[in-house]
């Protein structure tokens, strides 16, 4: 199986690749330090590229569990079923609140 997500694995709900690409936004209590590192790195990426409004930074962990930036996405998909909206919901932000925050964000953002 291809270890990378492609169109079928992300959007074709009838494909085997989609069914085998389950999204998980659950973390253990031991992940607090890692999540703090990821949050800090993501904010630094947004500042470095002078991004504002909303941004998605994709990470992978190396063999020692250190986060590595894979992509900085200045315009991530914000449809209700996409990962950005799912992560916001997991963080306690409803879809309508997410959209409100995006359109209300001041120029210059972070």
PDB file of N, CA and C in Angstrom:
ATOM      1  N   UNK A   1       0.842  -1.185   0.000  1.00  0.00           N
ATOM      2  CA  UNK A   1       0.000   0.000   0.000  1.00  0.00           C
ATOM      3  C   UNK A   1       0.875   1.232   0.000  1.00  0.00           C
ATOM      4  N   UNK A   2       0.473   2.233  -0.745  1.00  0.00           N
ATOM      5  CA  UNK A   2       1.176   3.505  -0.805  1.00  0.00           C
ATOM      6  C   UNK A   2       1.110   4.184   0.564  1.00  0.00           C
ATOM      7  N   UNK A   3       2.261   4.545   1.159  1.00  0.00           N
ATOM      8  CA  UNK A   3       2.240   5.162   2.492  1.00  0.00           C
ATOM      9  C   UNK A   3       1.818   6.633   2.477  1.00  0.00           C
ATOM     10  N   UNK A   4       1.611   7.208   1.296  1.00  0.00           N
ATOM     11  CA  UNK A   4       1.223   8.599   1.185  1.00  0.00           C
ATOM     12  C   UNK A   4      -0.255   8.713   0.832  1.00  0.00           C
ATOM     13  N   UNK A   5      -0.889   9.743   1.354  1.00  0.00           N
ATOM     14  CA  UNK A   5      -2.287   9.964   1.025  1.00  0.00           C
ATOM     15  C   UNK A   5      -2.387  10.564  -0.371  1.00  0.00           C
ATOM     16  N   UNK A   6      -3.241   9.977  -1.188  1.00  0.00           N
ATOM     17  CA  UNK A   6      -3.483  10.514  -2.523  1.00  0.00           C
ATOM     18  C   UNK A   6      -4.960  10.920  -2.597  1.00  0.00           C
ATOM     19  N   UNK A   7      -5.413  11.283  -3.784  1.00  0.00           N
ATOM     20  CA  UNK A   7      -6.788  11.732  -3.941  1.00  0.00           C
ATOM     21  C   UNK A   7      -7.779  10.691  -3.412  1.00  0.00           C
ATOM     22  N   UNK A   8      -7.607   9.443  -3.822  1.00  0.00           N
ATOM     23  CA  UNK A   8      -8.547   8.392  -3.400  1.00  0.00           C
ATOM     24  C   UNK A   8      -8.581   8.230  -1.890  1.00  0.00           C
ATOM     25  N   UNK A   9      -7.419   8.248  -1.271  1.00  0.00           N
ATOM     26  CA  UNK A   9      -7.366   8.026   0.180  1.00  0.00           C
ATOM     27  C   UNK A   9      -7.935   9.208   0.966  1.00  0.00           C
ATOM     28  N   UNK A  10      -7.976  10.379   0.354  1.00  0.00           N
ATOM     29  CA  UNK A  10      -8.490  11.558   1.048  1.00  0.00           C
ATOM     30  C   UNK A  10      -9.947  11.874   0.732  1.00  0.00           C
ATOM     31  N   UNK A  11     -10.404  11.578  -0.511  1.00  0.00           N
ATOM     32  CA  UNK A  11     -11.699  12.089  -0.943  1.00  0.00           C
ATOM     33  C   UNK A  11     -12.667  11.054  -1.500  1.00  0.00           C
ATOM     34  N   UNK A  12     -12.201   9.895  -1.948  1.00  0.00           N
ATOM     35  CA  UNK A  12     -13.086   8.907  -2.559  1.00  0.00           C
ATOM     36  C   UNK A  12     -13.570   7.928  -1.500  1.00  0.00           C
ATOM     37  N   UNK A  13     -14.728   8.234  -0.921  1.00  0.00           N
ATOM     38  CA  UNK A  13     -15.259   7.436   0.188  1.00  0.00           C
ATOM     39  C   UNK A  13     -15.583   5.999  -0.205  1.00  0.00           C
ATOM     40  N   UNK A  14     -15.632   5.703  -1.501  1.00  0.00           N
ATOM     41  CA  UNK A  14     -15.920   4.339  -1.943  1.00  0.00           C
ATOM     42  C   UNK A  14     -14.651   3.510  -2.141  1.00  0.00           C
ATOM     43  N   UNK A  15     -13.488   4.137  -2.009  1.00  0.00           N
ATOM     44  CA  UNK A  15     -12.233   3.419  -2.290  1.00  0.00           C
ATOM     45  C   UNK A  15     -11.698   2.695  -1.050  1.00  0.00           C
ATOM     46  N   UNK A  16     -10.957   1.616  -1.305  1.00  0.00           N
ATOM     47  CA  UNK A  16     -10.282   0.906  -0.221  1.00  0.00           C
ATOM     48  C   UNK A  16      -9.260   1.815   0.449  1.00  0.00           C
ATOM     49  N   UNK A  17      -8.576   2.649  -0.344  1.00  0.00           N
ATOM     50  CA  UNK A  17      -7.564   3.553   0.204  1.00  0.00           C
ATOM     51  C   UNK A  17      -8.186   4.505   1.223  1.00  0.00           C
ATOM     52  N   UNK A  18      -9.386   4.987   0.955  1.00  0.00           N
ATOM     53  CA  UNK A  18     -10.085   5.891   1.883  1.00  0.00           C
ATOM     54  C   UNK A  18     -10.402   5.154   3.188  1.00  0.00           C
ATOM     55  N   UNK A  19     -10.951   3.954   3.057  1.00  0.00           N
ATOM     56  CA  UNK A  19     -11.331   3.188   4.249  1.00  0.00           C
ATOM     57  C   UNK A  19     -10.107   2.815   5.097  1.00  0.00           C
ATOM     58  N   UNK A  20      -8.953   2.677   4.455  1.00  0.00           N
ATOM     59  CA  UNK A  20      -7.735   2.294   5.172  1.00  0.00           C
ATOM     60  C   UNK A  20      -6.945   3.508   5.688  1.00  0.00           C
ATOM     61  N   UNK A  21      -7.473   4.694   5.499  1.00  0.00           N
ATOM     62  CA  UNK A  21      -6.773   5.918   5.899  1.00  0.00           C
ATOM     63  C   UNK A  21      -7.546   6.634   7.004  1.00  0.00           C
ATOM     64  N   UNK A  22      -7.809   5.928   8.058  1.00  0.00           N
ATOM     65  CA  UNK A  22      -8.593   6.498   9.147  1.00  0.00           C
ATOM     66  C   UNK A  22      -7.849   7.664   9.806  1.00  0.00           C
ATOM     67  N   UNK A  23      -8.569   8.758   9.985  1.00  0.00           N
ATOM     68  CA  UNK A  23      -8.014   9.927  10.655  1.00  0.00           C
ATOM     69  C   UNK A  23      -8.111   9.711  12.166  1.00  0.00           C
ATOM     70  N   UNK A  24      -7.065  10.076  12.867  1.00  0.00           N
ATOM     71  CA  UNK A  24      -7.085  10.011  14.318  1.00  0.00           C
ATOM     72  C   UNK A  24      -6.566  11.328  14.882  1.00  0.00           C
ATOM     73  N   UNK A  25      -7.345  11.913  15.762  1.00  0.00           N
ATOM     74  CA  UNK A  25      -6.958  13.156  16.416  1.00  0.00           C
ATOM     75  C   UNK A  25      -6.844  12.952  17.926  1.00  0.00           C
ATOM     76  N   UNK A  26      -6.630  11.709  18.315  1.00  0.00           N
ATOM     77  CA  UNK A  26      -6.528  11.381  19.733  1.00  0.00           C
ATOM     78  C   UNK A  26      -5.062  11.311  20.151  1.00  0.00           C
ATOM     79  N   UNK A  27      -4.794  11.832  21.334  1.00  0.00           N
ATOM     80  CA  UNK A  27      -3.448  11.828  21.887  1.00  0.00           C
ATOM     81  C   UNK A  27      -3.508  11.329  23.318  1.00  0.00           C
ATOM     82  N   UNK A  28      -2.404  10.767  23.774  1.00  0.00           N
ATOM     83  CA  UNK A  28      -2.359  10.286  25.152  1.00  0.00           C
ATOM     84  C   UNK A  28      -1.890  11.409  26.063  1.00  0.00           C
ATOM     85  N   UNK A  29      -2.018  11.192  27.339  1.00  0.00           N
ATOM     86  CA  UNK A  29      -1.547  12.170  28.316  1.00  0.00           C
ATOM     87  C   UNK A  29      -0.046  12.387  28.244  1.00  0.00           C
ATOM     88  N   UNK A  30       0.669  11.423  27.680  1.00  0.00           N
ATOM     89  CA  UNK A  30       2.127  11.540  27.546  1.00  0.00           C
ATOM     90  C   UNK A  30       2.544  12.427  26.377  1.00  0.00           C
ATOM     91  N   UNK A  31       1.591  12.869  25.562  1.00  0.00           N
ATOM     92  CA  UNK A  31       1.917  13.634  24.364  1.00  0.00           C
ATOM     93  C   UNK A  31       1.962  15.141  24.591  1.00  0.00           C
ATOM     94  N   UNK A  32       1.788  15.599  25.805  1.00  0.00           N
ATOM     95  CA  UNK A  32       1.739  17.029  26.091  1.00  0.00           C
ATOM     96  C   UNK A  32       2.964  17.794  25.623  1.00  0.00           C
ATOM     97  N   UNK A  33       4.149  17.291  25.900  1.00  0.00           N
ATOM     98  CA  UNK A  33       5.385  17.973  25.499  1.00  0.00           C
ATOM     99  C   UNK A  33       5.483  18.013  23.974  1.00  0.00           C
ATOM    100  N   UNK A  34       5.173  16.896  23.319  1.00  0.00           N
ATOM    101  CA  UNK A  34       5.212  16.842  21.864  1.00  0.00           C
ATOM    102  C   UNK A  34       4.220  17.841  21.267  1.00  0.00           C
ATOM    103  N   UNK A  35       3.008  17.887  21.787  1.00  0.00           N
ATOM    104  CA  UNK A  35       2.013  18.815  21.265  1.00  0.00           C
ATOM    105  C   UNK A  35       2.444  20.267  21.462  1.00  0.00           C
ATOM    106  N   UNK A  36       3.078  20.564  22.582  1.00  0.00           N
ATOM    107  CA  UNK A  36       3.613  21.914  22.798  1.00  0.00           C
ATOM    108  C   UNK A  36       4.691  22.245  21.772  1.00  0.00           C
ATOM    109  N   UNK A  37       5.563  21.281  21.469  1.00  0.00           N
ATOM    110  CA  UNK A  37       6.608  21.493  20.458  1.00  0.00           C
ATOM    111  C   UNK A  37       5.988  21.747  19.088  1.00  0.00           C
ATOM    112  N   UNK A  38       5.020  20.948  18.730  1.00  0.00           N
ATOM    113  CA  UNK A  38       4.366  21.091  17.433  1.00  0.00           C
ATOM    114  C   UNK A  38       3.659  22.437  17.334  1.00  0.00           C
ATOM    115  N   UNK A  39       2.960  22.815  18.376  1.00  0.00           N
ATOM    116  CA  UNK A  39       2.268  24.113  18.396  1.00  0.00           C
ATOM    117  C   UNK A  39       3.268  25.251  18.214  1.00  0.00           C
ATOM    118  N   UNK A  40       4.376  25.205  18.922  1.00  0.00           N
ATOM    119  CA  UNK A  40       5.404  26.241  18.833  1.00  0.00           C
ATOM    120  C   UNK A  40       6.010  26.310  17.431  1.00  0.00           C
ATOM    121  N   UNK A  41       6.333  25.154  16.874  1.00  0.00           N
ATOM    122  CA  UNK A  41       6.922  25.110  15.532  1.00  0.00           C
ATOM    123  C   UNK A  41       5.921  25.632  14.497  1.00  0.00           C
ATOM    124  N   UNK A  42       4.658  25.250  14.620  1.00  0.00           N
ATOM    125  CA  UNK A  42       3.637  25.702  13.674  1.00  0.00           C
ATOM    126  C   UNK A  42       3.504  27.225  13.705  1.00  0.00           C
ATOM    127  N   UNK A  43       3.498  27.807  14.887  1.00  0.00           N
ATOM    128  CA  UNK A  43       3.404  29.272  14.996  1.00  0.00           C
ATOM    129  C   UNK A  43       4.640  29.949  14.414  1.00  0.00           C
ATOM    130  N   UNK A  44       5.805  29.349  14.620  1.00  0.00           N
ATOM    131  CA  UNK A  44       7.041  29.906  14.036  1.00  0.00           C
ATOM    132  C   UNK A  44       6.999  29.831  12.515  1.00  0.00           C
ATOM    133  N   UNK A  45       6.468  28.736  11.965  1.00  0.00           N
ATOM    134  CA  UNK A  45       6.335  28.615  10.512  1.00  0.00           C
ATOM    135  C   UNK A  45       5.411  29.704   9.974  1.00  0.00           C
ATOM    136  N   UNK A  46       4.287  29.904  10.627  1.00  0.00           N
ATOM    137  CA  UNK A  46       3.340  30.934  10.176  1.00  0.00           C
ATOM    138  C   UNK A  46       3.994  32.312  10.207  1.00  0.00           C
ATOM    139  N   UNK A  47       4.736  32.601  11.251  1.00  0.00           N
ATOM    140  CA  UNK A  47       5.415  33.895  11.350  1.00  0.00           C
ATOM    141  C   UNK A  47       6.519  34.017  10.307  1.00  0.00           C
ATOM    142  N   UNK A  48       7.289  32.956  10.114  1.00  0.00           N
ATOM    143  CA  UNK A  48       8.385  32.972   9.154  1.00  0.00           C
ATOM    144  C   UNK A  48       7.898  33.302   7.743  1.00  0.00           C
ATOM    145  N   UNK A  49       6.770  32.703   7.362  1.00  0.00           N
ATOM    146  CA  UNK A  49       6.234  32.918   6.020  1.00  0.00           C
ATOM    147  C   UNK A  49       5.222  34.068   5.968  1.00  0.00           C
ATOM    148  N   UNK A  50       5.075  34.774   7.091  1.00  0.00           N
ATOM    149  CA  UNK A  50       4.180  35.937   7.188  1.00  0.00           C
ATOM    150  C   UNK A  50       2.748  35.577   6.794  1.00  0.00           C
ATOM    151  N   UNK A  51       2.285  34.462   7.317  1.00  0.00           N
ATOM    152  CA  UNK A  51       0.941  33.990   7.024  1.00  0.00           C
ATOM    153  C   UNK A  51      -0.021  34.478   8.099  1.00  0.00           C
ATOM    154  N   UNK A  52      -1.277  34.632   7.722  1.00  0.00           N
ATOM    155  CA  UNK A  52      -2.273  35.024   8.713  1.00  0.00           C
ATOM    156  C   UNK A  52      -3.627  34.449   8.332  1.00  0.00           C
ATOM    157  N   UNK A  53      -4.571  34.587   9.224  1.00  0.00           N
ATOM    158  CA  UNK A  53      -5.901  34.049   8.984  1.00  0.00           C
ATOM    159  C   UNK A  53      -6.001  32.620   9.470  1.00  0.00           C
ATOM    160  N   UNK A  54      -5.591  31.691   8.642  1.00  0.00           N
ATOM    161  CA  UNK A  54      -5.556  30.283   9.035  1.00  0.00           C
ATOM    162  C   UNK A  54      -4.480  29.582   8.229  1.00  0.00           C
ATOM    163  N   UNK A  55      -3.844  28.617   8.851  1.00  0.00           N
ATOM    164  CA  UNK A  55      -2.688  27.927   8.283  1.00  0.00           C
ATOM    165  C   UNK A  55      -2.725  26.484   8.770  1.00  0.00           C
ATOM    166  N   UNK A  56      -2.264  25.567   7.936  1.00  0.00           N
ATOM    167  CA  UNK A  56      -2.081  24.193   8.401  1.00  0.00           C
ATOM    168  C   UNK A  56      -0.626  23.816   8.182  1.00  0.00           C
ATOM    169  N   UNK A  57      -0.006  23.289   9.222  1.00  0.00           N
ATOM    170  CA  UNK A  57       1.362  22.811   9.125  1.00  0.00           C
ATOM    171  C   UNK A  57       1.319  21.306   9.348  1.00  0.00           C
ATOM    172  N   UNK A  58       1.819  20.554   8.367  1.00  0.00           N
ATOM    173  CA  UNK A  58       1.826  19.093   8.452  1.00  0.00           C
ATOM    174  C   UNK A  58       3.158  18.622   9.008  1.00  0.00           C
ATOM    175  N   UNK A  59       3.089  17.665   9.902  1.00  0.00           N
ATOM    176  CA  UNK A  59       4.274  17.124  10.564  1.00  0.00           C
ATOM    177  C   UNK A  59       4.346  15.623  10.397  1.00  0.00           C
ATOM    178  N   UNK A  60       5.523  15.105  10.502  1.00  0.00           N
ATOM    179  CA  UNK A  60       5.788  13.677  10.691  1.00  0.00           C
ATOM    180  C   UNK A  60       6.788  13.605  11.834  1.00  0.00           C
ATOM    181  N   UNK A  61       6.813  12.488  12.512  1.00  0.00           N
ATOM    182  CA  UNK A  61       7.796  12.282  13.579  1.00  0.00           C
ATOM    183  C   UNK A  61       8.924  11.423  13.045  1.00  0.00           C
ATOM    184  N   UNK A  62      10.166  11.775  13.405  1.00  0.00           N
ATOM    185  CA  UNK A  62      11.290  10.940  12.991  1.00  0.00           C
ATOM    186  C   UNK A  62      11.352   9.709  13.884  1.00  0.00           C
ATOM    187  N   UNK A  63      12.341   8.868  13.673  1.00  0.00           N
ATOM    188  CA  UNK A  63      12.431   7.601  14.408  1.00  0.00           C
ATOM    189  C   UNK A  63      12.616   7.794  15.912  1.00  0.00           C
ATOM    190  N   UNK A  64      13.016   8.989  16.315  1.00  0.00           N
ATOM    191  CA  UNK A  64      13.187   9.282  17.741  1.00  0.00           C
ATOM    192  C   UNK A  64      12.030  10.102  18.306  1.00  0.00           C
ATOM    193  N   UNK A  65      10.980  10.269  17.503  1.00  0.00           N
ATOM    194  CA  UNK A  65       9.789  10.971  17.976  1.00  0.00           C
ATOM    195  C   UNK A  65       9.868  12.488  17.904  1.00  0.00           C
ATOM    196  N   UNK A  66      10.845  13.002  17.160  1.00  0.00           N
ATOM    197  CA  UNK A  66      10.964  14.457  17.007  1.00  0.00           C
ATOM    198  C   UNK A  66      10.134  14.911  15.816  1.00  0.00           C
ATOM    199  N   UNK A  67       9.398  16.038  15.969  1.00  0.00           N
ATOM    200  CA  UNK A  67       8.568  16.520  14.863  1.00  0.00           C
ATOM    201  C   UNK A  67       9.400  17.141  13.744  1.00  0.00           C
ATOM    202  N   UNK A  68       9.002  16.826  12.510  1.00  0.00           N
ATOM    203  CA  UNK A  68       9.624  17.400  11.319  1.00  0.00           C
ATOM    204  C   UNK A  68       8.512  18.036  10.492  1.00  0.00           C
ATOM    205  N   UNK A  69       8.728  19.249  10.009  1.00  0.00           N
ATOM    206  CA  UNK A  69       7.744  19.925   9.179  1.00  0.00           C
ATOM    207  C   UNK A  69       7.788  19.317   7.780  1.00  0.00           C
ATOM    208  N   UNK A  70       6.636  18.895   7.297  1.00  0.00           N
ATOM    209  CA  UNK A  70       6.536  18.330   5.953  1.00  0.00           C
ATOM    210  C   UNK A  70       5.975  19.354   4.973  1.00  0.00           C
ATOM    211  N   UNK A  71       5.066  20.209   5.448  1.00  0.00           N
ATOM    212  CA  UNK A  71       4.408  21.160   4.559  1.00  0.00           C
ATOM    213  C   UNK A  71       3.819  22.289   5.393  1.00  0.00           C
ATOM    214  N   UNK A  72       3.896  23.490   4.857  1.00  0.00           N
ATOM    215  CA  UNK A  72       3.201  24.638   5.419  1.00  0.00           C
ATOM    216  C   UNK A  72       2.161  25.042   4.387  1.00  0.00           C
ATOM    217  N   UNK A  73       0.897  24.905   4.738  1.00  0.00           N
ATOM    218  CA  UNK A  73      -0.184  25.153   3.796  1.00  0.00           C
ATOM    219  C   UNK A  73      -0.887  26.449   4.175  1.00  0.00           C
ATOM    220  N   UNK A  74      -0.710  27.473   3.347  1.00  0.00           N
ATOM    221  CA  UNK A  74      -1.275  28.795   3.611  1.00  0.00           C
ATOM    222  C   UNK A  74      -2.761  28.885   3.302  1.00  0.00           C
ATOM    223  N   UNK A  75      -3.297  27.885   2.632  1.00  0.00           N
ATOM    224  CA  UNK A  75      -4.704  27.914   2.257  1.00  0.00           C
ATOM    225  C   UNK A  75      -5.285  26.502   2.324  1.00  0.00           C
ATOM    226  N   UNK A  76      -5.328  25.916   3.534  1.00  0.00           N
ATOM    227  CA  UNK A  76      -5.828  24.544   3.636  1.00  0.00           C
ATOM    228  C   UNK A  76      -7.323  24.464   3.361  1.00  0.00           C
ATOM    229  N   UNK A  77      -7.741  23.325   2.906  1.00  0.00           N
ATOM    230  CA  UNK A  77      -9.165  23.083   2.663  1.00  0.00           C
ATOM    231  C   UNK A  77      -9.923  23.229   3.981  1.00  0.00           C
ATOM    232  N   UNK A  78     -11.010  23.997   3.939  1.00  0.00           N
ATOM    233  CA  UNK A  78     -11.783  24.199   5.173  1.00  0.00           C
ATOM    234  C   UNK A  78     -13.206  23.662   5.051  1.00  0.00           C
ATOM    235  N   UNK A  79     -13.432  22.744   4.098  1.00  0.00           N
ATOM    236  CA  UNK A  79     -14.756  22.136   4.015  1.00  0.00           C
ATOM    237  C   UNK A  79     -15.010  21.354   5.305  1.00  0.00           C
ATOM    238  N   UNK A  80     -16.277  21.169   5.657  1.00  0.00           N
ATOM    239  CA  UNK A  80     -16.585  20.502   6.927  1.00  0.00           C
ATOM    240  C   UNK A  80     -15.931  19.140   7.131  1.00  0.00           C
ATOM    241  N   UNK A  81     -15.705  18.369   6.087  1.00  0.00           N
ATOM    242  CA  UNK A  81     -15.121  17.046   6.254  1.00  0.00           C
ATOM    243  C   UNK A  81     -13.606  17.001   6.209  1.00  0.00           C
ATOM    244  N   UNK A  82     -12.980  18.132   5.930  1.00  0.00           N
ATOM    245  CA  UNK A  82     -11.523  18.158   5.779  1.00  0.00           C
ATOM    246  C   UNK A  82     -10.816  18.134   7.131  1.00  0.00           C
ATOM    247  N   UNK A  83      -9.527  17.826   7.091  1.00  0.00           N
ATOM    248  CA  UNK A  83      -8.745  17.686   8.312  1.00  0.00           C
ATOM    249  C   UNK A  83      -8.657  18.946   9.150  1.00  0.00           C
ATOM    250  N   UNK A  84      -8.584  20.113   8.515  1.00  0.00           N
ATOM    251  CA  UNK A  84      -8.473  21.365   9.260  1.00  0.00           C
ATOM    252  C   UNK A  84      -9.701  21.571  10.147  1.00  0.00           C
ATOM    253  N   UNK A  85     -10.885  21.401   9.561  1.00  0.00           N
ATOM    254  CA  UNK A  85     -12.118  21.563  10.323  1.00  0.00           C
ATOM    255  C   UNK A  85     -12.253  20.483  11.397  1.00  0.00           C
ATOM    256  N   UNK A  86     -11.817  19.264  11.079  1.00  0.00           N
ATOM    257  CA  UNK A  86     -11.881  18.182  12.067  1.00  0.00           C
ATOM    258  C   UNK A  86     -10.962  18.464  13.247  1.00  0.00           C
ATOM    259  N   UNK A  87      -9.775  18.997  12.970  1.00  0.00           N
ATOM    260  CA  UNK A  87      -8.838  19.329  14.048  1.00  0.00           C
ATOM    261  C   UNK A  87      -9.394  20.467  14.902  1.00  0.00           C
ATOM    262  N   UNK A  88     -10.011  21.447  14.257  1.00  0.00           N
ATOM    263  CA  UNK A  88     -10.609  22.553  15.013  1.00  0.00           C
ATOM    264  C   UNK A  88     -11.707  22.029  15.935  1.00  0.00           C
ATOM    265  N   UNK A  89     -12.555  21.153  15.392  1.00  0.00           N
ATOM    266  CA  UNK A  89     -13.629  20.578  16.199  1.00  0.00           C
ATOM    267  C   UNK A  89     -13.063  19.793  17.379  1.00  0.00           C
ATOM    268  N   UNK A  90     -11.996  19.039  17.127  1.00  0.00           N
ATOM    269  CA  UNK A  90     -11.341  18.270  18.201  1.00  0.00           C
ATOM    270  C   UNK A  90     -10.811  19.210  19.275  1.00  0.00           C
ATOM    271  N   UNK A  91     -10.435  20.420  18.865  1.00  0.00           N
ATOM    272  CA  UNK A  91      -9.947  21.433  19.796  1.00  0.00           C
ATOM    273  C   UNK A  91     -11.053  22.252  20.437  1.00  0.00           C
ATOM    274  N   UNK A  92     -12.316  21.870  20.186  1.00  0.00           N
ATOM    275  CA  UNK A  92     -13.439  22.552  20.824  1.00  0.00           C
ATOM    276  C   UNK A  92     -13.985  23.733  20.035  1.00  0.00           C
ATOM    277  N   UNK A  93     -13.607  23.856  18.771  1.00  0.00           N
ATOM    278  CA  UNK A  93     -14.072  24.960  17.933  1.00  0.00           C
ATOM    279  C   UNK A  93     -15.045  24.396  16.903  1.00  0.00           C
ATOM    280  N   UNK A  94     -16.302  24.804  16.980  1.00  0.00           N
ATOM    281  CA  UNK A  94     -17.301  24.328  16.026  1.00  0.00           C
ATOM    282  C   UNK A  94     -16.983  24.863  14.643  1.00  0.00           C
ATOM    283  N   UNK A  95     -17.590  24.262  13.632  1.00  0.00           N
ATOM    284  CA  UNK A  95     -17.339  24.699  12.269  1.00  0.00           C
ATOM    285  C   UNK A  95     -17.762  26.157  12.074  1.00  0.00           C
ATOM    286  N   UNK A  96     -18.923  26.519  12.587  1.00  0.00           N
ATOM    287  CA  UNK A  96     -19.378  27.910  12.425  1.00  0.00           C
ATOM    288  C   UNK A  96     -18.452  28.879  13.149  1.00  0.00           C
ATOM    289  N   UNK A  97     -17.952  28.500  14.308  1.00  0.00           N
ATOM    290  CA  UNK A  97     -16.994  29.345  15.029  1.00  0.00           C
ATOM    291  C   UNK A  97     -15.676  29.440  14.260  1.00  0.00           C
ATOM    292  N   UNK A  98     -15.240  28.350  13.666  1.00  0.00           N
ATOM    293  CA  UNK A  98     -14.019  28.358  12.858  1.00  0.00           C
ATOM    294  C   UNK A  98     -14.139  29.369  11.720  1.00  0.00           C
ATOM    295  N   UNK A  99     -15.232  29.304  10.989  1.00  0.00           N
ATOM    296  CA  UNK A  99     -15.439  30.233   9.877  1.00  0.00           C
ATOM    297  C   UNK A  99     -15.503  31.666  10.393  1.00  0.00           C
ATOM    298  N   UNK A 100     -16.184  31.880  11.484  1.00  0.00           N
ATOM    299  CA  UNK A 100     -16.257  33.216  12.075  1.00  0.00           C
ATOM    300  C   UNK A 100     -14.860  33.729  12.440  1.00  0.00           C
ATOM    301  N   UNK A 101     -14.057  32.885  13.046  1.00  0.00           N
ATOM    302  CA  UNK A 101     -12.674  33.292  13.408  1.00  0.00           C
ATOM    303  C   UNK A 101     -11.849  33.626  12.181  1.00  0.00           C
ATOM    304  N   UNK A 102     -12.001  32.855  11.117  1.00  0.00           N
ATOM    305  CA  UNK A 102     -11.236  33.110   9.903  1.00  0.00           C
ATOM    306  C   UNK A 102     -11.614  34.456   9.306  1.00  0.00           C
ATOM    307  N   UNK A 103     -12.899  34.717   9.164  1.00  0.00           N
ATOM    308  CA  UNK A 103     -13.303  35.968   8.524  1.00  0.00           C
ATOM    309  C   UNK A 103     -13.124  37.178   9.432  1.00  0.00           C
ATOM    310  N   UNK A 104     -12.978  36.935  10.726  1.00  0.00           N
ATOM    311  CA  UNK A 104     -12.804  38.040  11.668  1.00  0.00           C
ATOM    312  C   UNK A 104     -11.339  38.300  12.008  1.00  0.00           C
ATOM    313  N   UNK A 105     -10.454  37.461  11.515  1.00  0.00           N
ATOM    314  CA  UNK A 105      -9.028  37.604  11.863  1.00  0.00           C
ATOM    315  C   UNK A 105      -8.498  38.932  11.333  1.00  0.00           C
ATOM    316  N   UNK A 106      -7.764  39.653  12.177  1.00  0.00           N
ATOM    317  CA  UNK A 106      -7.198  40.914  11.717  1.00  0.00           C
ATOM    318  C   UNK A 106      -6.084  40.681  10.692  1.00  0.00           C
ATOM    319  N   UNK A 107      -5.900  41.622   9.814  1.00  0.00           N
ATOM    320  CA  UNK A 107      -4.779  41.538   8.867  1.00  0.00           C
ATOM    321  C   UNK A 107      -3.490  41.487   9.669  1.00  0.00           C
ATOM    322  N   UNK A 108      -2.566  40.660   9.252  1.00  0.00           N
ATOM    323  CA  UNK A 108      -1.322  40.510   9.987  1.00  0.00           C
ATOM    324  C   UNK A 108      -1.337  39.328  10.918  1.00  0.00           C
ATOM    325  N   UNK A 109      -2.540  38.851  11.257  1.00  0.00           N
ATOM    326  CA  UNK A 109      -2.711  37.618  12.011  1.00  0.00           C
ATOM    327  C   UNK A 109      -1.913  37.482  13.279  1.00  0.00           C
ATOM    328  N   UNK A 110      -1.128  36.480  13.344  1.00  0.00           N
ATOM    329  CA  UNK A 110      -0.422  36.032  14.521  1.00  0.00           C
ATOM    330  C   UNK A 110       0.321  37.163  15.193  1.00  0.00           C
TER     331      UNK A 110
END
